[in-house]
Coordinates of C-alpha atoms and ligand atoms in Angstrom, one line a residue:
M462 CA 134.8 -31.7 -117.7
N463 CA 136.2 -28.4 -119.4
N464 CA 136.2 -25.6 -117.3
V465 CA 139.2 -27.5 -114.6
L466 CA 142.0 -24.8 -114.6
Y467 CA 145.6 -25.6 -112.9
L468 CA 147.6 -22.4 -111.9
V469 CA 151.2 -23.3 -111.8
V470 CA 153.0 -21.2 -109.9
P471 CA 156.5 -22.0 -109.7
C472 CA 158.3 -20.8 -106.3
Y473 CA 161.5 -21.0 -105.3
N474 CA 163.2 -20.4 -102.0
E475 CA 159.7 -18.4 -101.6
E476 CA 158.7 -18.6 -97.8
A477 CA 158.6 -15.6 -96.4
V478 CA 155.2 -14.6 -99.1
L479 CA 153.7 -18.3 -100.2
V480 CA 151.0 -18.7 -97.3
Q481 CA 149.6 -14.5 -98.1
T482 CA 150.2 -16.2 -102.2
A483 CA 148.4 -19.5 -101.5
E484 CA 145.5 -17.4 -99.4
A485 CA 144.8 -15.0 -102.5
L486 CA 144.5 -17.3 -105.2
L487 CA 142.6 -19.7 -102.6
D488 CA 140.1 -16.5 -102.4
K489 CA 139.7 -15.6 -106.6
Y490 CA 139.4 -19.7 -106.7
R491 CA 136.4 -19.5 -104.7
E492 CA 135.2 -16.9 -106.2
M493 CA 135.5 -18.3 -109.8
T494 CA 134.0 -21.7 -108.4
A495 CA 131.1 -20.5 -107.3
S496 CA 130.5 -18.5 -109.9
A497 CA 131.2 -21.5 -112.7
Q498 CA 133.5 -20.0 -114.0
I499 CA 135.4 -23.2 -113.2
S500 CA 135.4 -26.3 -112.1
P501 CA 135.4 -27.7 -108.3
H502 CA 138.6 -30.0 -110.0
S503 CA 140.7 -27.1 -110.0
R504 CA 143.6 -27.0 -108.2
I505 CA 146.4 -24.5 -106.8
L506 CA 150.1 -26.6 -108.4
F507 CA 152.7 -25.1 -106.7
V508 CA 156.1 -26.3 -108.1
D509 CA 158.5 -26.7 -106.1
D510 CA 161.9 -25.9 -107.2
G511 CA 164.7 -27.0 -105.4
S512 CA 164.2 -24.2 -102.5
A513 CA 165.8 -24.7 -99.6
D514 CA 164.1 -23.1 -97.7
A515 CA 160.3 -23.9 -95.9
T516 CA 158.9 -23.1 -99.0
W517 CA 158.3 -27.1 -99.4
Q518 CA 157.2 -27.2 -96.1
I519 CA 154.9 -25.0 -96.8
I520 CA 153.4 -26.6 -100.3
T521 CA 152.9 -29.5 -97.7
M522 CA 151.3 -28.4 -95.2
L523 CA 148.9 -26.2 -97.1
S524 CA 147.6 -28.6 -99.3
G525 CA 147.5 -30.6 -96.6
Q526 CA 145.0 -28.0 -95.4
Y527 CA 143.3 -27.5 -98.9
P528 CA 141.8 -29.4 -100.8
A529 CA 142.7 -27.2 -104.4
V530 CA 146.7 -27.4 -103.2
M531 CA 148.7 -30.1 -104.6
G532 CA 152.1 -29.0 -105.0
L533 CA 155.5 -30.3 -107.3
K534 CA 159.3 -31.1 -105.6
L535 CA 161.7 -30.8 -108.2
S536 CA 165.0 -32.0 -106.9
R537 CA 167.3 -29.7 -107.4
N538 CA 166.4 -25.4 -108.5
R539 CA 165.8 -26.0 -112.0
G540 CA 165.1 -22.0 -113.2
H541 CA 162.5 -20.2 -113.4
Q542 CA 161.6 -22.1 -117.2
N543 CA 162.1 -25.3 -116.6
A544 CA 160.5 -25.5 -112.8
L545 CA 156.9 -23.6 -115.3
F546 CA 157.2 -26.6 -117.8
A547 CA 157.3 -29.0 -114.7
G548 CA 154.3 -27.4 -113.8
M549 CA 152.9 -27.7 -117.2
M550 CA 153.4 -30.8 -118.4
Y551 CA 152.1 -32.1 -114.9
A552 CA 148.6 -30.0 -115.8
R553 CA 148.9 -31.0 -119.0
E554 CA 147.6 -34.9 -117.9
H555 CA 144.6 -33.1 -115.8
C556 CA 143.4 -30.1 -116.8
D557 CA 141.6 -27.9 -120.0
M558 CA 143.4 -24.8 -119.6
M559 CA 146.7 -23.9 -117.8
I560 CA 147.4 -20.5 -115.8
S561 CA 150.3 -19.5 -114.8
I562 CA 151.2 -17.3 -112.4
D563 CA 154.7 -15.7 -110.2
A564 CA 155.0 -17.0 -106.4
D565 CA 155.1 -12.8 -105.2
L566 CA 152.3 -11.7 -106.1
Q567 CA 153.8 -8.8 -108.7
D568 CA 150.7 -9.9 -111.2
D569 CA 147.5 -9.5 -111.0
V570 CA 145.5 -12.0 -109.3
E571 CA 142.0 -10.7 -110.0
A572 CA 142.5 -10.8 -113.8
L573 CA 142.5 -15.0 -113.8
S574 CA 138.9 -14.0 -114.9
A575 CA 139.5 -12.6 -117.7
F576 CA 142.0 -14.5 -118.4
V577 CA 139.1 -17.2 -118.3
E578 CA 136.9 -15.4 -119.6
K579 CA 139.2 -15.3 -123.1
Y580 CA 139.1 -19.1 -122.8
H581 CA 135.4 -19.5 -122.6
E582 CA 135.7 -17.0 -126.3
G583 CA 137.7 -19.8 -127.9
C584 CA 141.5 -18.3 -127.8
D585 CA 144.2 -21.2 -126.3
I586 CA 146.5 -18.8 -125.6
V587 CA 146.6 -15.7 -123.6
Y588 CA 149.2 -13.4 -122.8
G589 CA 149.1 -10.9 -119.3
V590 CA 151.0 -7.8 -120.7
R591 CA 152.0 -5.5 -118.4
S592 CA 149.4 -1.9 -118.8
E593 CA 152.5 -0.6 -116.6
R594 CA 154.8 -1.7 -114.5
K595 CA 154.9 2.1 -111.8
K596 CA 155.8 0.0 -109.1
D597 CA 159.5 -1.4 -110.2
T598 CA 162.0 0.3 -109.2
F599 CA 163.3 1.9 -112.7
F600 CA 166.4 -0.6 -112.6
K601 CA 164.3 -3.3 -113.0
R602 CA 162.2 -1.1 -115.2
A603 CA 164.8 0.3 -116.7
T604 CA 166.7 -3.0 -118.0
A605 CA 163.9 -5.2 -118.3
Q606 CA 162.2 -2.9 -121.3
G607 CA 165.8 -3.2 -122.1
F608 CA 165.4 -6.3 -122.7
Y609 CA 161.8 -6.6 -124.8
R610 CA 163.4 -3.9 -127.1
F611 CA 167.0 -5.4 -127.7
M612 CA 165.1 -8.9 -127.9
N613 CA 163.6 -8.3 -131.0
L614 CA 165.5 -6.1 -132.1
M615 CA 168.0 -9.6 -132.7
G616 CA 165.1 -10.8 -133.6
A617 CA 163.6 -13.3 -131.1
E618 CA 160.1 -11.9 -131.1
T619 CA 158.0 -11.6 -127.9
V620 CA 155.7 -9.8 -126.6
Y621 CA 155.8 -6.7 -125.5
N622 CA 155.8 -5.7 -121.8
H623 CA 154.5 -9.6 -121.1
A624 CA 156.0 -12.5 -118.7
D625 CA 155.2 -15.6 -117.9
Y626 CA 151.6 -15.6 -116.9
R627 CA 149.7 -16.6 -119.8
L628 CA 146.9 -19.0 -120.2
M629 CA 147.2 -22.0 -122.2
S630 CA 144.7 -24.6 -123.3
R631 CA 145.1 -28.0 -122.7
R632 CA 145.8 -28.6 -127.2
A633 CA 148.3 -25.2 -126.2
L634 CA 150.4 -27.2 -124.2
E635 CA 150.0 -30.4 -125.9
A636 CA 151.8 -28.5 -128.4
L637 CA 154.5 -27.3 -126.0
S638 CA 155.6 -30.1 -125.3
E639 CA 156.7 -31.1 -128.9
Y640 CA 159.5 -28.2 -128.7
R641 CA 162.1 -30.2 -127.4
E642 CA 165.0 -28.0 -126.6
T643 CA 167.0 -27.4 -123.0
G644 CA 167.2 -24.1 -123.0
L645 CA 164.1 -23.6 -123.1
F646 CA 162.9 -19.6 -123.5
L647 CA 158.9 -19.9 -123.1
R648 CA 158.5 -15.9 -123.9
G649 CA 159.8 -16.9 -127.4
V650 CA 158.5 -21.0 -127.7
V651 CA 154.9 -19.8 -126.9
P652 CA 154.4 -17.3 -129.7
L653 CA 156.1 -20.0 -132.5
I654 CA 152.7 -22.4 -131.8
G655 CA 150.4 -20.3 -132.4
L656 CA 146.5 -21.1 -132.3
R657 CA 143.9 -18.3 -131.1
S658 CA 145.6 -15.8 -128.8
D659 CA 144.9 -12.5 -126.9
S660 CA 146.7 -11.0 -124.3
V661 CA 144.9 -9.9 -121.0
Y662 CA 146.2 -6.2 -120.0
Y663 CA 147.0 -5.3 -115.9
A664 CA 149.5 -3.5 -113.3
R665 CA 152.5 -4.2 -111.9
R666 CA 152.5 -5.0 -108.8
E667 CA 155.9 -5.0 -105.8
R668 CA 156.3 -8.0 -104.6
A669 CA 154.1 -8.7 -101.6
A670 CA 157.1 -10.6 -99.5
G671 CA 160.6 -11.7 -100.3
E672 CA 163.1 -10.9 -102.5
T673 CA 163.7 -11.1 -106.0
K674 CA 164.8 -14.1 -107.5
Y675 CA 166.2 -12.3 -110.8
P676 CA 169.2 -10.5 -109.9
L677 CA 170.5 -8.8 -112.5
K678 CA 173.0 -12.6 -113.4
K679 CA 170.8 -14.4 -114.1
M680 CA 168.3 -11.4 -115.9
L681 CA 171.5 -11.3 -118.0
N682 CA 171.4 -15.5 -118.6
F683 CA 168.4 -15.1 -119.1
A684 CA 168.3 -12.2 -122.5
L685 CA 171.7 -14.1 -124.1
D686 CA 169.6 -17.9 -123.8
G687 CA 166.8 -16.4 -125.5
I688 CA 168.3 -14.4 -128.2
T689 CA 170.6 -17.0 -129.0
S690 CA 167.9 -20.2 -129.4
F691 CA 166.1 -17.3 -131.1
S692 CA 168.0 -15.9 -133.1
V693 CA 171.2 -16.4 -136.1
K694 CA 171.0 -12.9 -136.6
P695 CA 174.5 -12.4 -133.8
L696 CA 175.7 -13.9 -135.8
R697 CA 174.5 -12.3 -139.1
L698 CA 175.7 -9.1 -138.2
I699 CA 179.4 -10.3 -137.6
S700 CA 179.4 -11.0 -141.1
V701 CA 178.7 -8.1 -142.1
F702 CA 180.4 -5.8 -140.2
G703 CA 183.9 -8.2 -140.9
M704 CA 182.0 -6.9 -144.7
L705 CA 182.2 -3.6 -143.6
C706 CA 185.8 -3.4 -141.8
S707 CA 186.6 -5.2 -145.3
L708 CA 185.7 -2.7 -147.6
L709 CA 186.9 0.4 -144.6
S710 CA 190.4 -0.7 -144.6
V711 CA 190.7 -1.1 -148.6
G712 CA 190.1 2.2 -148.1
G713 CA 192.5 2.6 -145.5
L714 CA 195.2 0.9 -147.7
L715 CA 194.6 3.0 -151.1
Y716 CA 195.0 6.2 -148.4
A717 CA 198.4 4.7 -146.8
L718 CA 199.7 4.2 -150.9
I719 CA 199.2 6.8 -151.7
S720 CA 200.1 8.6 -148.8
Y721 CA 203.4 7.0 -148.7
F722 CA 204.1 7.5 -152.5
F723 CA 203.6 12.1 -152.2
G724 CA 206.6 11.2 -149.5
Y725 CA 204.4 12.1 -146.2
T726 CA 205.6 8.8 -144.4
V727 CA 204.0 9.3 -140.6
P728 CA 205.9 7.6 -137.9
G729 CA 202.3 5.4 -137.7
W730 CA 202.9 4.5 -134.4
T731 CA 199.2 5.5 -132.8
A732 CA 197.1 4.2 -136.2
I733 CA 198.9 0.2 -135.7
T734 CA 198.2 0.3 -132.2
C735 CA 194.7 1.5 -132.5
S736 CA 193.8 -1.7 -135.3
I737 CA 195.4 -4.3 -133.9
W738 CA 193.1 -3.3 -131.3
L739 CA 190.3 -3.0 -132.5
L740 CA 190.9 -5.8 -135.1
G741 CA 191.9 -7.8 -131.8
G742 CA 188.3 -6.5 -130.7
I743 CA 186.2 -7.7 -133.2
Q744 CA 187.7 -11.0 -133.7
L745 CA 187.0 -11.4 -130.5
L746 CA 183.7 -11.3 -130.7
G747 CA 182.6 -13.0 -133.5
I748 CA 185.0 -15.8 -132.2
G749 CA 182.8 -15.4 -128.5
V750 CA 179.1 -15.1 -130.1
L751 CA 180.3 -19.1 -132.6
G752 CA 181.2 -19.9 -129.1
E753 CA 178.0 -19.1 -127.5
Y754 CA 175.7 -21.6 -130.4
I755 CA 178.4 -24.1 -130.3
G756 CA 178.0 -24.4 -126.7
K757 CA 174.2 -24.5 -128.0
I758 CA 174.4 -27.9 -130.0
F759 CA 176.4 -28.7 -126.9
S760 CA 174.2 -28.6 -124.5
E761 CA 171.5 -29.7 -127.4
V762 CA 172.2 -32.7 -128.4
K763 CA 173.5 -34.3 -125.1
Q764 CA 169.0 -34.1 -124.8
R765 CA 168.9 -33.7 -121.3
P766 CA 165.7 -34.5 -119.5
R767 CA 164.6 -31.1 -118.2
Y768 CA 164.0 -31.8 -114.8
H769 CA 163.1 -34.2 -112.4
I770 CA 160.4 -35.1 -110.2
E771 CA 161.5 -35.7 -106.5
A772 CA 157.5 -35.3 -105.1
V773 CA 153.5 -34.6 -105.3
V774 CA 151.2 -34.2 -102.8
S775 CA 147.7 -33.4 -102.7
H776 CA 145.2 -33.3 -100.5
S777 CA 143.9 -36.6 -101.3
Q778 CA 147.2 -39.0 -101.5
T779 CA 150.8 -38.3 -101.3
E780 CA 153.2 -40.2 -103.8
T781 CA 156.7 -39.7 -103.5
E782 CA 158.1 -40.8 -107.1
K783 CA 161.9 -40.6 -106.5
T784 CA 163.8 -39.1 -109.2
K785 CA 160.8 -40.4 -111.2
E786 CA 161.6 -38.5 -115.2
T787 CA 158.6 -37.5 -116.1
E788 CA 159.2 -35.9 -119.4
N789 CA 160.5 -38.5 -122.6
S790 CA 161.3 -41.1 -120.1
T791 CA 160.9 -43.5 -122.7
D792 CA 162.8 -41.2 -125.9
R793 CA 165.5 -40.2 -124.2
P794 CA 167.9 -41.8 -121.8
L795 CA 169.7 -40.0 -119.1
S796 CA 172.8 -38.9 -119.9
Ligands
UDP911 N1 161.7 -18.7 -109.0 C1 161.3 -20.1 -109.8 N2 163.7 -21.2 -109.8 C2 164.3 -19.3 -110.1 C3 164.1 -18.0 -109.4 C4 163.1 -17.7 -109.7 O1 160.6 -20.9 -109.7 O2 165.8 -20.1 -110.3 C5 160.2 -18.4 -109.7 C6 160.1 -17.3 -108.7 O3 159.7 -17.9 -106.8 C7 158.9 -16.5 -108.8 C8 158.9 -16.4 -110.1 O4 160.6 -17.4 -110.6 O5 158.3 -17.2 -108.5 C9 159.1 -15.1 -110.8 O6 160.8 -14.3 -109.8 P1 160.7 -13.1 -109.3 O7 159.4 -12.7 -108.4 O8 161.9 -13.3 -108.1 O9 161.2 -12.8 -110.8 P2 160.8 -11.3 -110.4 O10 160.2 -10.8 -110.9 O11 162.3 -10.0 -110.2 O12 161.9 -10.4 -112.2
MG912 MG1 158.4 -11.1 -108.9

């Protein structure tokens, strides 16, 4: 057994697209098993991230119909990154390699063979990089690209234009399981693992059906999480900014004194009001940044589990593991 591939597909309210996605993935699966690129023990693992629609029913139906399809149901919505992580940790115990792919068919299914080829060449991690994203709306494209640039500027190293379409070998998954942070940002954590890595390029498509589950608010949260989890640069910037302000204020003081001695006193109300606003703003910003990090410490020290698995379905058996904690169940108490 060294060709077992697990495809991990996080799904949140994806009833509109799921059947189409499963068909596309199954077609590719059949092609890859027929050419012996992957083992027939390979599986397509749909992770239901606490959907409120018929997503889980569809996954159950699909797994009853196709032996290659499996489902994992999280006990509630935990967000894309945690859903992915849950799937990855489940796959880790059964596979040789794992590829994560979104449920909306935006990532090119045909590229899967290229990932597996790289794995056979000896890579432990293969990043799917979007060579173009013409099909995204202007807004999505601009915000997403701004996001990558800003992240790198802020010191969180990520692979440019790579989202969560990636292959990881079992060894890389083992390494990933040792990262304990709760505010998970896989795009930042995975490059930290190291090991032999490469990229596969593909064109990003339009969502096959349904709506984006990443509205602007979620994207902003995601970016803030990424930056504050990976870099203390914002803290340092505040200090540098503070130093600059102090230097400037020495100049201002000299100017005020000289003006006073030469008798050019002016009413000065505007200048005072402006400086109060400006300094107040800078202070609040500084406190805000500090608060961000303290908030991080707050949520990390609790060491809460990232997810609970409510049920697992596969063609052969249906296990129901009510709120069974899969991860760190021995060393992390429920809090
Ligand atoms: N997703 C999830 N949990 C969430 C939000 C999204 O599992 O809370 C999944 C979603 O079903 C999809 C993937 O994450 O498979 C990416 O989401 P989406 O395609 O909506 O994001 P976009 O491509 O618009 O950034
Ligand atoms: Mg999408």
